[in-house]
């Protein structure tokens, strides 16, 4: 869709503002204080606040959970300029996300690019409405940084009625929210004689016989990741996306969208406690009202400057990606920086809290203080998930800077 002119955009802004004021519940204009409030949707969704489901339904009816997707697949059909206006108006009222979805962030964009029309019609509307929650089946115990070494086997098998299907056997690991997901987009090996050229991209229901997800408990105390096992899982032939043995191209494209999303969110950098205010409260201030500890003050100031520069860089990269053909390898730069910065931020916050930053549970510690410590521990995984920092630096070296390996 072509961008509107200034007059049309002004009209769209006024209409959008009026609609948001009338349809965004007041409780959806406050920060989320509990991860259980996150609106992931799906068949297993439990709505701690009924307003969250109402907000999702209203936004989905407009197609604004995926505002730039084509309207024929449930999206909003907005232009780049209109989408920017919508984002600005949502920020103006401090609206919560109506939907958090791997389907919107990662799967949907590659389906729009690689899927058949029938696959688009089947899967995209459910993503927009938050009816289907997806997880990502990529990493394996022996295929992490070297993802193309994956061994989950996918064979073409004839059934007793003469039809054929795929039969999947293998294991995935670090599968985010696999125990909560309805469907999985999964990389499988369809040709054992080739490496990158022997991989395919398939979709299947997590309730299929032979699928088992086991949560992995992290040092933060949460279990967002799972081990996922496939034992003779039957998958209909039409649920393979793209070409047989052509999944590596789709996998790389999806990783660009994943890293772009991780980078834009900054790994959930909006903490309930601000590091500056925490330091002033727990470390104290000098005669000029500054953080009393000069070394800590300098490190926090440097981090704040880096964080602002990072935010501006992310916004520029988002604008550039919308003018071309989607995210480029440059998102690896931002993903690497986002991981490093979130680890620094959470470590500085725990340091600023002093003894109050060491609380795990029980009396004497506020929920925000306990959350700060758990967030710091959780952040250790930021430099691994979505592609390790080392892998992303290699991508930057080869595809952004154009450097070659020297023998």
CSV table of C-alpha atoms in Angstrom, one decimal:
chain,number,residue,atom,x,y,z
A,1,UNK,CA,0.0,0.0,0.0
A,2,UNK,CA,1.3,3.5,-0.9
A,3,UNK,CA,2.0,5.9,1.9
A,4,UNK,CA,-0.6,8.6,2.5
A,5,UNK,CA,-0.1,12.3,2.1
A,6,UNK,CA,0.1,14.6,5.1
A,7,UNK,CA,-3.6,15.4,5.1
A,8,UNK,CA,-4.6,11.8,4.9
A,9,UNK,CA,-2.1,10.9,7.7
A,10,UNK,CA,-3.6,13.6,9.9
A,11,UNK,CA,-7.0,12.1,9.4
A,12,UNK,CA,-5.7,8.6,10.1
A,13,UNK,CA,-4.0,9.9,13.3
A,14,UNK,CA,-7.2,11.5,14.6
A,15,UNK,CA,-9.2,8.4,13.9
A,16,UNK,CA,-6.6,6.2,15.5
A,17,UNK,CA,-6.3,8.3,18.6
A,18,UNK,CA,-10.1,8.4,19.0
A,19,UNK,CA,-10.3,4.6,18.5
A,20,UNK,CA,-7.6,3.9,21.0
A,21,UNK,CA,-9.1,6.2,23.6
A,22,UNK,CA,-12.4,4.4,23.2
A,23,UNK,CA,-11.1,0.9,23.1
A,24,UNK,CA,-7.9,0.5,25.1
A,25,UNK,CA,-9.0,-0.3,28.7
A,26,UNK,CA,-7.4,1.8,31.5
A,27,UNK,CA,-5.7,-1.2,33.0
A,28,UNK,CA,-3.9,-1.8,29.7
A,29,UNK,CA,-2.3,1.6,30.0
A,30,UNK,CA,-0.2,0.6,33.0
A,31,UNK,CA,3.1,-1.3,33.1
A,32,UNK,CA,3.0,-5.1,33.5
A,33,UNK,CA,4.2,-6.1,37.0
A,34,UNK,CA,4.1,-9.8,36.6
A,35,UNK,CA,5.3,-12.0,33.7
A,36,UNK,CA,2.1,-13.9,33.9
A,37,UNK,CA,0.3,-10.8,32.6
A,38,UNK,CA,2.1,-11.2,29.2
A,39,UNK,CA,-0.5,-11.6,26.5
A,40,UNK,CA,0.9,-14.7,24.6
A,41,UNK,CA,-2.5,-16.0,23.6
A,42,UNK,CA,-3.0,-19.5,22.4
A,43,UNK,CA,-5.2,-22.4,23.4
A,44,UNK,CA,-3.6,-22.6,26.9
A,45,UNK,CA,-3.9,-18.9,27.7
A,46,UNK,CA,-4.9,-17.9,31.2
A,47,UNK,CA,-5.9,-14.2,31.4
A,48,UNK,CA,-5.0,-12.8,34.8
A,49,UNK,CA,-6.7,-9.6,33.8
A,50,UNK,CA,-9.8,-10.0,31.6
A,51,UNK,CA,-9.0,-6.6,30.1
A,52,UNK,CA,-6.0,-8.1,28.4
A,53,UNK,CA,-8.2,-10.5,26.4
A,54,UNK,CA,-10.6,-7.7,25.6
A,55,UNK,CA,-7.7,-5.6,24.4
A,56,UNK,CA,-6.3,-8.4,22.3
A,57,UNK,CA,-9.7,-9.1,20.7
A,58,UNK,CA,-10.3,-5.5,19.8
A,59,UNK,CA,-6.8,-5.0,18.3
A,60,UNK,CA,-7.0,-8.3,16.4
A,61,UNK,CA,-10.4,-7.2,14.9
A,62,UNK,CA,-8.6,-4.2,13.5
A,63,UNK,CA,-5.7,-6.3,12.3
A,64,UNK,CA,-3.4,-4.2,14.5
A,65,UNK,CA,-1.7,-7.0,16.2
A,66,UNK,CA,0.1,-7.3,12.8
A,67,UNK,CA,-0.6,-3.9,11.4
A,68,UNK,CA,1.4,-4.1,8.2
A,69,UNK,CA,0.4,-7.6,7.2
A,70,UNK,CA,-2.0,-7.8,4.2
A,71,UNK,CA,-5.7,-7.6,5.2
A,72,UNK,CA,-6.6,-10.8,3.4
A,73,UNK,CA,-4.6,-12.7,6.1
A,74,UNK,CA,-6.1,-10.8,9.0
A,75,UNK,CA,-3.5,-8.0,9.1
A,76,UNK,CA,-4.1,-4.3,9.3
A,77,UNK,CA,-2.9,-3.6,5.7
A,78,UNK,CA,-1.3,-0.3,6.9
A,79,UNK,CA,1.4,1.5,5.1
A,80,UNK,CA,4.7,2.3,6.7
A,81,UNK,CA,3.6,5.8,7.4
A,82,UNK,CA,0.3,4.7,9.0
A,83,UNK,CA,2.1,2.0,11.1
A,84,UNK,CA,4.5,4.7,12.4
A,85,UNK,CA,1.4,6.8,13.4
A,86,UNK,CA,-0.1,3.8,15.2
A,87,UNK,CA,3.1,3.1,17.1
A,88,UNK,CA,3.3,6.7,18.1
A,89,UNK,CA,-0.3,6.8,19.4
A,90,UNK,CA,0.2,3.5,21.3
A,91,UNK,CA,3.2,5.0,23.0
A,92,UNK,CA,1.3,8.2,23.7
A,93,UNK,CA,-1.2,6.4,25.9
A,94,UNK,CA,1.4,4.0,27.2
A,95,UNK,CA,-0.5,1.0,25.9
A,96,UNK,CA,0.6,-2.5,26.7
A,97,UNK,CA,1.2,-4.9,23.8
A,98,UNK,CA,-2.0,-6.5,22.8
A,99,UNK,CA,-0.2,-9.6,21.8
A,100,UNK,CA,3.2,-11.1,22.3
A,101,UNK,CA,3.8,-13.7,19.7
A,102,UNK,CA,6.7,-15.6,18.0
A,103,UNK,CA,4.1,-16.1,15.2
A,104,UNK,CA,4.0,-12.3,14.7
A,105,UNK,CA,7.7,-11.6,15.3
A,106,UNK,CA,9.3,-14.5,13.5
A,107,UNK,CA,7.1,-17.1,11.7
A,108,UNK,CA,4.6,-14.8,10.1
A,109,UNK,CA,7.1,-12.7,8.1
A,110,UNK,CA,8.7,-15.8,6.6
A,111,UNK,CA,5.3,-17.4,5.8
A,112,UNK,CA,4.4,-14.2,3.9
A,113,UNK,CA,7.7,-14.6,1.9
A,114,UNK,CA,7.9,-18.4,1.4
A,115,UNK,CA,4.6,-20.1,2.1
A,116,UNK,CA,2.0,-21.2,-0.4
A,117,UNK,CA,-1.3,-19.2,-0.6
A,118,UNK,CA,-3.1,-22.1,1.1
A,119,UNK,CA,-0.6,-22.1,4.0
A,120,UNK,CA,-0.9,-18.3,4.4
A,121,UNK,CA,-4.7,-18.6,4.6
A,122,UNK,CA,-4.5,-21.5,7.0
A,123,UNK,CA,-1.9,-20.1,9.5
A,124,UNK,CA,-1.7,-16.3,9.4
A,125,UNK,CA,-5.2,-15.3,10.6
A,126,UNK,CA,-4.8,-17.5,13.7
A,127,UNK,CA,-1.5,-15.7,14.5
A,128,UNK,CA,-3.1,-12.3,14.1
A,129,UNK,CA,-6.0,-13.2,16.5
A,130,UNK,CA,-3.7,-14.8,19.1
A,131,UNK,CA,-5.5,-18.1,18.7
A,132,UNK,CA,-2.3,-20.1,18.1
A,133,UNK,CA,0.9,-19.8,20.2
A,134,UNK,CA,4.0,-20.9,18.4
A,135,UNK,CA,7.5,-22.1,19.5
A,136,UNK,CA,10.7,-22.4,17.6
A,137,UNK,CA,12.4,-25.8,17.1
A,138,UNK,CA,16.0,-24.9,16.0
A,139,UNK,CA,18.8,-25.7,18.5
A,140,UNK,CA,19.7,-29.3,19.4
A,141,UNK,CA,22.0,-30.8,22.0
A,142,UNK,CA,24.7,-31.2,19.3
A,143,UNK,CA,23.7,-28.3,17.1
A,144,UNK,CA,23.7,-24.9,18.8
A,145,UNK,CA,26.1,-22.4,17.3
A,146,UNK,CA,26.6,-24.8,14.4
A,147,UNK,CA,22.9,-25.0,13.7
A,148,UNK,CA,23.3,-26.7,10.3
A,149,UNK,CA,24.6,-29.8,12.1
A,150,UNK,CA,21.1,-30.6,13.3
A,151,UNK,CA,20.1,-34.2,13.2
A,152,UNK,CA,16.3,-34.3,13.8
A,153,UNK,CA,15.3,-36.7,11.1
A,154,UNK,CA,12.3,-36.2,8.8
A,155,UNK,CA,11.4,-39.1,6.5
A,156,UNK,CA,8.7,-39.5,3.9
A,157,UNK,CA,6.6,-42.5,4.9
A,158,UNK,CA,3.6,-44.2,3.3
A,159,UNK,CA,0.7,-45.0,5.6
A,160,UNK,CA,-1.7,-47.9,5.7
A,161,UNK,CA,-4.2,-46.1,3.4
A,162,UNK,CA,-1.6,-45.5,0.7
A,163,UNK,CA,-1.1,-41.8,1.5
A,164,UNK,CA,2.2,-40.4,2.6
A,165,UNK,CA,3.3,-38.1,5.4
A,166,UNK,CA,6.5,-37.0,7.1
A,167,UNK,CA,7.8,-39.0,10.1
A,168,UNK,CA,9.9,-37.0,12.5
A,169,UNK,CA,12.4,-38.3,15.2
A,170,UNK,CA,14.9,-36.3,17.2
A,171,UNK,CA,15.3,-33.8,19.9
A,172,UNK,CA,15.4,-30.0,20.3
A,173,UNK,CA,16.7,-28.0,23.3
A,174,UNK,CA,16.2,-24.4,24.6
A,175,UNK,CA,12.8,-24.4,22.9
A,176,UNK,CA,11.3,-21.3,24.4
A,177,UNK,CA,7.8,-21.9,26.0
A,178,UNK,CA,7.4,-25.3,24.2
A,179,UNK,CA,5.3,-26.5,27.1
A,180,UNK,CA,2.9,-23.6,26.5
A,181,UNK,CA,2.9,-23.6,22.7
A,182,UNK,CA,0.2,-25.0,20.4
A,183,UNK,CA,2.3,-25.4,17.3
A,184,UNK,CA,6.0,-25.5,16.4
A,185,UNK,CA,8.0,-24.2,13.4
A,186,UNK,CA,10.8,-26.7,13.2
A,187,UNK,CA,14.1,-27.4,11.3
A,188,UNK,CA,14.5,-31.0,10.3
A,189,UNK,CA,16.9,-33.0,8.2
A,190,UNK,CA,15.4,-34.5,5.1
A,191,UNK,CA,18.8,-35.3,3.4
A,192,UNK,CA,21.6,-36.9,5.5
A,193,UNK,CA,24.1,-36.6,2.6
A,194,UNK,CA,24.2,-32.9,2.7
A,195,UNK,CA,24.6,-30.3,5.5
A,196,UNK,CA,22.9,-26.9,4.7
A,197,UNK,CA,21.2,-28.3,1.6
A,198,UNK,CA,19.6,-31.2,3.5
A,199,UNK,CA,17.4,-29.1,5.9
A,200,UNK,CA,13.7,-28.5,5.6
A,201,UNK,CA,11.2,-26.2,7.5
A,202,UNK,CA,8.0,-27.8,8.8
A,203,UNK,CA,5.1,-26.8,10.9
A,204,UNK,CA,3.2,-29.2,13.3
A,205,UNK,CA,0.8,-29.3,16.3
A,206,UNK,CA,2.5,-29.8,19.7
A,207,UNK,CA,-0.4,-32.1,20.7
A,208,UNK,CA,0.6,-34.6,17.9
A,209,UNK,CA,1.3,-38.1,19.3
A,210,UNK,CA,5.0,-38.5,20.0
A,211,UNK,CA,5.8,-34.8,21.0
A,212,UNK,CA,7.0,-34.2,24.6
A,213,UNK,CA,8.2,-30.9,26.1
A,214,UNK,CA,10.2,-30.9,29.4
A,215,UNK,CA,10.8,-27.5,31.1
A,216,UNK,CA,14.4,-26.6,32.0
A,217,UNK,CA,14.8,-24.7,35.3
A,218,UNK,CA,17.2,-21.8,35.0
A,219,UNK,CA,19.4,-20.2,37.8
A,220,UNK,CA,16.9,-17.3,37.8
A,221,UNK,CA,14.2,-19.8,39.1
A,222,UNK,CA,12.1,-19.6,36.0
A,223,UNK,CA,11.6,-22.2,33.3
A,224,UNK,CA,11.1,-20.5,29.9
A,225,UNK,CA,13.1,-23.1,28.0
A,226,UNK,CA,12.4,-26.7,27.3
A,227,UNK,CA,13.8,-29.9,26.0
A,228,UNK,CA,11.5,-31.1,23.2
A,229,UNK,CA,11.4,-34.7,22.0
A,230,UNK,CA,9.9,-36.2,18.8
A,231,UNK,CA,9.2,-39.9,18.7
A,232,UNK,CA,7.7,-41.0,15.3
A,233,UNK,CA,5.7,-37.8,15.0
A,234,UNK,CA,3.5,-37.9,11.9
A,235,UNK,CA,3.2,-34.6,10.0
A,236,UNK,CA,1.0,-34.0,6.9
A,237,UNK,CA,3.1,-33.4,3.7
A,238,UNK,CA,1.4,-30.0,3.1
A,239,UNK,CA,2.9,-28.6,6.3
A,240,UNK,CA,6.4,-28.3,4.9
A,241,UNK,CA,7.1,-24.7,4.0
A,242,UNK,CA,9.1,-23.9,0.9
A,243,UNK,CA,11.0,-26.6,-1.0
A,244,UNK,CA,12.2,-29.9,0.4
A,245,UNK,CA,15.8,-29.4,1.5
A,246,UNK,CA,15.3,-25.6,1.0
A,247,UNK,CA,14.8,-24.9,4.7
A,248,UNK,CA,18.2,-23.3,5.4
A,249,UNK,CA,17.3,-20.2,3.5
A,250,UNK,CA,14.1,-19.8,5.4
A,251,UNK,CA,15.9,-20.5,8.7
A,252,UNK,CA,18.4,-17.8,8.1
A,253,UNK,CA,15.7,-15.3,7.2
A,254,UNK,CA,13.7,-16.1,10.3
A,255,UNK,CA,16.8,-15.6,12.5
A,256,UNK,CA,17.1,-12.1,11.1
A,257,UNK,CA,13.6,-11.3,12.2
A,258,UNK,CA,14.3,-13.0,15.6
A,259,UNK,CA,17.4,-10.9,16.2
A,260,UNK,CA,15.7,-7.8,15.0
A,261,UNK,CA,12.9,-8.4,17.6
A,262,UNK,CA,15.3,-9.2,20.4
A,263,UNK,CA,17.3,-6.1,19.6
A,264,UNK,CA,14.2,-3.8,19.4
A,265,UNK,CA,13.0,-5.1,22.8
A,266,UNK,CA,16.4,-4.8,24.4
A,267,UNK,CA,15.6,-8.1,26.2
A,268,UNK,CA,12.8,-6.4,28.2
A,269,UNK,CA,15.0,-3.6,29.4
A,270,UNK,CA,12.2,-1.6,31.0
A,271,UNK,CA,12.7,-2.6,34.6
A,272,UNK,CA,10.4,-1.6,37.4
A,273,UNK,CA,13.4,-0.1,39.2
A,274,UNK,CA,15.5,2.6,37.6
A,275,UNK,CA,19.2,2.1,38.3
A,276,UNK,CA,19.9,5.8,39.0
A,277,UNK,CA,17.1,6.1,41.6
A,278,UNK,CA,18.1,2.7,43.1
A,279,UNK,CA,21.6,3.9,43.5
A,280,UNK,CA,20.6,7.2,45.1
A,281,UNK,CA,18.3,5.4,47.6
A,282,UNK,CA,20.7,2.6,48.6
A,283,UNK,CA,24.2,4.2,48.0
A,284,UNK,CA,23.3,7.7,49.0
A,285,UNK,CA,23.9,11.1,47.4
A,286,UNK,CA,26.6,13.7,47.8
A,287,UNK,CA,26.1,17.4,48.6
A,288,UNK,CA,25.2,18.1,44.9
A,289,UNK,CA,22.5,15.4,44.9
A,290,UNK,CA,24.6,13.0,42.8
A,291,UNK,CA,25.2,9.3,43.5
A,292,UNK,CA,27.7,9.3,46.3
A,293,UNK,CA,30.0,6.6,44.9
A,294,UNK,CA,31.9,8.3,42.1
A,295,UNK,CA,33.0,5.1,40.4
A,296,UNK,CA,29.5,3.7,40.3
A,297,UNK,CA,28.1,7.0,39.2
A,298,UNK,CA,30.5,7.1,36.3
A,299,UNK,CA,29.7,3.6,35.2
A,300,UNK,CA,25.9,4.2,35.4
A,301,UNK,CA,26.3,7.5,33.4
A,302,UNK,CA,28.3,5.7,30.7
A,303,UNK,CA,25.6,3.0,30.5
A,304,UNK,CA,22.8,5.5,30.3
A,305,UNK,CA,24.6,7.2,27.3
A,306,UNK,CA,25.2,3.9,25.6
A,307,UNK,CA,21.5,3.0,26.2
A,308,UNK,CA,20.3,6.2,24.6
A,309,UNK,CA,22.6,5.7,21.6
A,310,UNK,CA,21.5,2.1,21.3
A,311,UNK,CA,17.8,3.2,21.2
A,312,UNK,CA,18.5,5.7,18.4
A,313,UNK,CA,20.4,3.0,16.5
A,314,UNK,CA,17.5,0.5,16.8
A,315,UNK,CA,15.0,3.1,15.6
A,316,UNK,CA,17.2,3.9,12.6
A,317,UNK,CA,17.7,0.2,11.8
A,318,UNK,CA,13.9,-0.4,12.0
A,319,UNK,CA,13.3,2.5,9.6
A,320,UNK,CA,15.9,1.2,7.2
A,321,UNK,CA,14.4,-2.3,7.3
A,322,UNK,CA,11.0,-1.0,6.4
A,323,UNK,CA,12.3,0.8,3.3
A,324,UNK,CA,14.0,-2.3,1.9
A,325,UNK,CA,13.2,-6.1,1.9
A,326,UNK,CA,13.2,-6.6,5.7
A,327,UNK,CA,16.0,-7.0,8.2
A,328,UNK,CA,19.6,-7.4,7.1
A,329,UNK,CA,22.7,-9.0,8.6
A,330,UNK,CA,23.2,-5.7,10.4
A,331,UNK,CA,20.7,-6.8,13.0
A,332,UNK,CA,23.5,-9.0,14.4
A,333,UNK,CA,25.3,-5.9,15.5
A,334,UNK,CA,22.3,-4.7,17.4
A,335,UNK,CA,21.6,-8.1,18.9
A,336,UNK,CA,25.1,-8.3,20.2
A,337,UNK,CA,24.9,-4.8,21.7
A,338,UNK,CA,21.5,-5.5,23.2
A,339,UNK,CA,22.8,-8.6,25.0
A,340,UNK,CA,25.8,-6.8,26.4
A,341,UNK,CA,23.8,-3.8,27.5
A,342,UNK,CA,21.1,-5.7,29.3
A,343,UNK,CA,23.7,-7.7,31.2
A,344,UNK,CA,25.4,-4.5,32.2
A,345,UNK,CA,22.2,-2.8,33.2
A,346,UNK,CA,21.0,-5.7,35.4
A,347,UNK,CA,24.4,-6.1,37.0
A,348,UNK,CA,24.6,-2.3,37.8
A,349,UNK,CA,21.1,-2.4,39.3
A,350,UNK,CA,22.0,-5.3,41.7
A,351,UNK,CA,25.2,-3.6,42.6
A,352,UNK,CA,23.3,-0.3,43.3
A,353,UNK,CA,20.8,-2.2,45.6
A,354,UNK,CA,23.6,-3.5,47.8
A,355,UNK,CA,22.4,-6.1,50.3
A,356,UNK,CA,18.8,-5.5,49.1
A,357,UNK,CA,19.9,-6.8,45.7
A,358,UNK,CA,20.7,-10.2,47.1
A,359,UNK,CA,17.1,-11.2,48.1
A,360,UNK,CA,15.7,-14.4,46.6
A,361,UNK,CA,12.5,-14.6,48.5
A,362,UNK,CA,10.9,-13.9,51.9
A,363,UNK,CA,10.5,-10.9,54.2
A,364,UNK,CA,12.8,-7.9,54.0
A,365,UNK,CA,12.9,-7.6,50.3
A,366,UNK,CA,10.4,-6.0,48.0
A,367,UNK,CA,9.1,-7.8,44.9
A,368,UNK,CA,11.0,-5.4,42.7
A,369,UNK,CA,14.3,-6.1,44.5
A,370,UNK,CA,13.8,-9.8,44.2
A,371,UNK,CA,13.0,-9.4,40.5
A,372,UNK,CA,16.2,-7.4,40.0
A,373,UNK,CA,18.4,-10.3,41.2
A,374,UNK,CA,16.4,-12.8,39.1
A,375,UNK,CA,16.7,-10.5,36.0
A,376,UNK,CA,20.4,-10.3,36.5
A,377,UNK,CA,20.8,-14.1,36.5
A,378,UNK,CA,18.4,-14.5,33.6
A,379,UNK,CA,20.4,-12.0,31.6
A,380,UNK,CA,23.4,-14.3,31.5
A,381,UNK,CA,21.6,-16.2,28.7
A,382,UNK,CA,21.1,-13.1,26.6
A,383,UNK,CA,24.5,-13.6,24.9
A,384,UNK,CA,23.5,-17.2,24.0
A,385,UNK,CA,19.8,-17.0,22.8
A,386,UNK,CA,19.0,-15.8,19.4
A,387,UNK,CA,22.5,-16.7,18.2
A,388,UNK,CA,25.5,-16.5,20.5
A,389,UNK,CA,27.5,-13.2,20.7
A,390,UNK,CA,30.4,-15.0,19.0
A,391,UNK,CA,28.2,-16.2,16.1
A,392,UNK,CA,26.8,-12.7,15.7
A,393,UNK,CA,30.2,-11.2,15.7
A,394,UNK,CA,31.2,-13.6,12.9
A,395,UNK,CA,28.1,-12.5,10.9
A,396,UNK,CA,29.1,-8.9,11.3
A,397,UNK,CA,32.7,-9.6,10.3
A,398,UNK,CA,31.7,-11.5,7.2
A,399,UNK,CA,28.4,-10.0,6.0
A,400,UNK,CA,28.6,-6.4,7.2
A,401,UNK,CA,32.3,-5.6,7.2
A,402,UNK,CA,33.1,-8.0,4.3
A,403,UNK,CA,36.0,-9.6,6.0
A,404,UNK,CA,37.3,-12.9,4.8
A,405,UNK,CA,39.0,-15.8,6.7
A,406,UNK,CA,42.7,-15.9,6.1
A,407,UNK,CA,44.5,-19.2,5.9
